[in-house]
mmCIF file with all atom_site columns, C-alpha atoms in Angstrom:
data_model
loop_
_atom_site.group_PDB
_atom_site.id
_atom_site.type_symbol
_atom_site.label_atom_id
_atom_site.label_alt_id
_atom_site.label_comp_id
_atom_site.label_asym_id
_atom_site.label_entity_id
_atom_site.label_seq_id
_atom_site.pdbx_PDB_ins_code
_atom_site.Cartn_x
_atom_site.Cartn_y
_atom_site.Cartn_z
_atom_site.occupancy
_atom_site.B_iso_or_equiv
_atom_site.pdbx_formal_charge
_atom_site.auth_seq_id
_atom_site.auth_comp_id
_atom_site.auth_asym_id
_atom_site.auth_atom_id
_atom_site.pdbx_PDB_model_num
ATOM 1  C CA . GLN V 1 1  ? -30.336 39.346 -11.095 1.00 58.00 ? 1  GLN V CA 1
ATOM 2  C CA . GLY V 1 2  ? -32.138 41.891 -13.123 1.00 61.00 ? 2  GLY V CA 1
ATOM 3  C CA . PHE V 1 3  ? -29.118 43.852 -14.304 1.00 72.00 ? 3  PHE V CA 1
ATOM 4  C CA . ALA V 1 4  ? -30.437 47.151 -12.994 1.00 83.00 ? 4  ALA V CA 1
ATOM 5  C CA . ILE V 1 5  ? -33.669 46.718 -15.004 1.00 82.00 ? 5  ILE V CA 1
ATOM 6  C CA . PRO V 1 6  ? -36.745 47.667 -12.855 1.00 87.00 ? 6  PRO V CA 1
ATOM 7  C CA . LYS V 1 7  ? -38.826 44.583 -11.796 1.00 86.00 ? 7  LYS V CA 1
ATOM 8  C CA . GLU V 1 8  ? -41.897 45.915 -13.719 1.00 87.00 ? 8  GLU V CA 1
ATOM 9  C CA . ALA V 1 9  ? -39.827 45.973 -16.890 1.00 86.00 ? 9  ALA V CA 1
ATOM 10 C CA . GLN V 1 10 ? -38.406 42.487 -16.455 1.00 86.00 ? 10 GLN V CA 1
ATOM 11 C CA . GLY V 1 11 ? -41.415 40.761 -17.722 1.00 89.00 ? 11 GLY V CA 1
ATOM 12 C CA . LYS V 1 12 ? -41.759 42.636 -21.027 1.00 91.00 ? 12 LYS V CA 1
ATOM 13 C CA . VAL V 1 13 ? -41.660 40.628 -24.136 1.00 93.00 ? 13 VAL V CA 1
ATOM 14 C CA . ALA V 1 14 ? -40.744 41.732 -27.634 1.00 92.00 ? 14 ALA V CA 1
ATOM 15 C CA . LYS V 1 15 ? -42.736 39.724 -30.227 1.00 94.00 ? 15 LYS V CA 1
ATOM 16 C CA . PHE V 1 16 ? -41.641 39.706 -33.836 1.00 94.00 ? 16 PHE V CA 1
ATOM 17 C CA . ASP V 1 17 ? -41.592 37.354 -36.975 1.00 95.00 ? 17 ASP V CA 1
ATOM 18 C CA . PHE V 1 18 ? -38.421 35.613 -37.965 1.00 90.00 ? 18 PHE V CA 1
ATOM 19 C CA . HIS V 1 19 ? -38.310 33.792 -41.244 1.00 92.00 ? 19 HIS V CA 1
ATOM 20 C CA . GLY V 1 20 ? -42.166 33.765 -41.165 1.00 95.00 ? 20 GLY V CA 1
ATOM 21 C CA . GLN V 1 21 ? -42.292 32.255 -37.784 1.00 94.00 ? 21 GLN V CA 1
ATOM 22 C CA . PRO V 1 22 ? -43.450 34.003 -34.608 1.00 95.00 ? 22 PRO V CA 1
ATOM 23 C CA . ALA V 1 23 ? -40.696 34.629 -32.127 1.00 94.00 ? 23 ALA V CA 1
ATOM 24 C CA . GLU V 1 24 ? -40.156 36.514 -28.950 1.00 93.00 ? 24 GLU V CA 1
ATOM 25 C CA . LEU V 1 25 ? -37.360 37.958 -26.814 1.00 90.00 ? 25 LEU V CA 1
ATOM 26 C CA . LYS V 1 26 ? -37.684 38.259 -23.011 1.00 88.00 ? 26 LYS V CA 1
ATOM 27 C CA . HIS V 1 27 ? -35.433 39.703 -20.324 1.00 82.00 ? 27 HIS V CA 1
ATOM 28 C CA . GLY V 1 28 ? -32.454 37.444 -20.237 1.00 77.00 ? 28 GLY V CA 1
ATOM 29 C CA . SER V 1 29 ? -32.601 36.184 -23.810 1.00 80.00 ? 29 SER V CA 1
ATOM 30 C CA . VAL V 1 30 ? -29.372 35.757 -25.582 1.00 73.00 ? 30 VAL V CA 1
ATOM 31 C CA . VAL V 1 31 ? -28.761 37.429 -28.912 1.00 70.00 ? 31 VAL V CA 1
ATOM 32 C CA . ILE V 1 32 ? -25.589 37.009 -30.832 1.00 65.00 ? 32 ILE V CA 1
ATOM 33 C CA . ALA V 1 33 ? -25.017 39.804 -33.377 1.00 66.00 ? 33 ALA V CA 1
ATOM 34 C CA . ALA V 1 34 ? -23.017 39.542 -36.465 1.00 65.00 ? 34 ALA V CA 1
ATOM 35 C CA . ILE V 1 35 ? -19.470 40.941 -36.458 1.00 61.00 ? 35 ILE V CA 1
ATOM 36 C CA . THR V 1 36 ? -18.515 43.074 -39.505 1.00 64.00 ? 36 THR V CA 1
ATOM 37 C CA . SER V 1 37 ? -15.319 42.785 -41.344 1.00 64.00 ? 37 SER V CA 1
ATOM 38 C CA . CYS V 1 38 ? -14.127 46.117 -39.898 1.00 68.00 ? 38 CYS V CA 1
ATOM 39 C CA . THR V 1 39 ? -14.096 44.431 -36.452 1.00 60.00 ? 39 THR V CA 1
ATOM 40 C CA . ASN V 1 40 ? -12.211 41.582 -37.794 1.00 60.00 ? 40 ASN V CA 1
ATOM 41 C CA . THR V 1 41 ? -9.492  43.698 -39.415 1.00 66.00 ? 41 THR V CA 1
ATOM 42 C CA . SER V 1 42 ? -9.203  46.226 -36.606 1.00 72.00 ? 42 SER V CA 1
ATOM 43 C CA . ASN V 1 43 ? -9.216  43.799 -33.667 1.00 75.00 ? 43 ASN V CA 1
ATOM 44 C CA . PRO V 1 44 ? -8.877  40.207 -34.682 1.00 75.00 ? 44 PRO V CA 1
ATOM 45 C CA . SER V 1 45 ? -8.797  38.972 -31.000 1.00 79.00 ? 45 SER V CA 1
ATOM 46 C CA . VAL V 1 46 ? -12.435 40.183 -30.635 1.00 78.00 ? 46 VAL V CA 1
ATOM 47 C CA . MET V 1 47 ? -13.365 37.989 -33.603 1.00 77.00 ? 47 MET V CA 1
ATOM 48 C CA . LEU V 1 48 ? -11.668 35.007 -31.995 1.00 84.00 ? 48 LEU V CA 1
ATOM 49 C CA . GLY V 1 49 ? -13.313 35.608 -28.685 1.00 84.00 ? 49 GLY V CA 1
ATOM 50 C CA . ALA V 1 50 ? -16.795 35.945 -30.439 1.00 81.00 ? 50 ALA V CA 1
ATOM 51 C CA . GLY V 1 51 ? -16.166 32.563 -32.125 1.00 84.00 ? 51 GLY V CA 1
ATOM 52 C CA . LEU V 1 52 ? -15.312 30.877 -28.901 1.00 88.00 ? 52 LEU V CA 1
ATOM 53 C CA . VAL V 1 53 ? -18.395 32.300 -27.256 1.00 87.00 ? 53 VAL V CA 1
ATOM 54 C CA . ALA V 1 54 ? -20.549 31.076 -30.185 1.00 85.00 ? 54 ALA V CA 1
ATOM 55 C CA . LYS V 1 55 ? -18.973 27.714 -30.127 1.00 89.00 ? 55 LYS V CA 1
ATOM 56 C CA . LYS V 1 56 ? -19.618 27.261 -26.453 1.00 88.00 ? 56 LYS V CA 1
ATOM 57 C CA . ALA V 1 57 ? -23.242 28.548 -26.757 1.00 86.00 ? 57 ALA V CA 1
ATOM 58 C CA . HIS V 1 58 ? -23.758 25.935 -29.481 1.00 86.00 ? 58 HIS V CA 1
ATOM 59 C CA . GLU V 1 59 ? -22.335 23.135 -27.182 1.00 90.00 ? 59 GLU V CA 1
ATOM 60 C CA . LEU V 1 60 ? -24.692 24.239 -24.592 1.00 88.00 ? 60 LEU V CA 1
ATOM 61 C CA . GLY V 1 61 ? -27.728 23.875 -26.958 1.00 86.00 ? 61 GLY V CA 1
ATOM 62 C CA . LEU V 1 62 ? -28.172 27.328 -28.640 1.00 79.00 ? 62 LEU V CA 1
ATOM 63 C CA . GLN V 1 63 ? -29.508 26.800 -32.078 1.00 75.00 ? 63 GLN V CA 1
#
């Protein structure tokens, strides 16, 4: 789909080291961020939703 990202930018790759191993993120890569305790206390339903998304992602093979 592209999600409003210009075609010439969709091929960009961000390379970095993760725990001493080379890694890269491309357009369409999925990143799950940590949810802080303030999110948990201010809106617990968001925490529950994030947990369900993470569970499903793991079931589909995300490691």
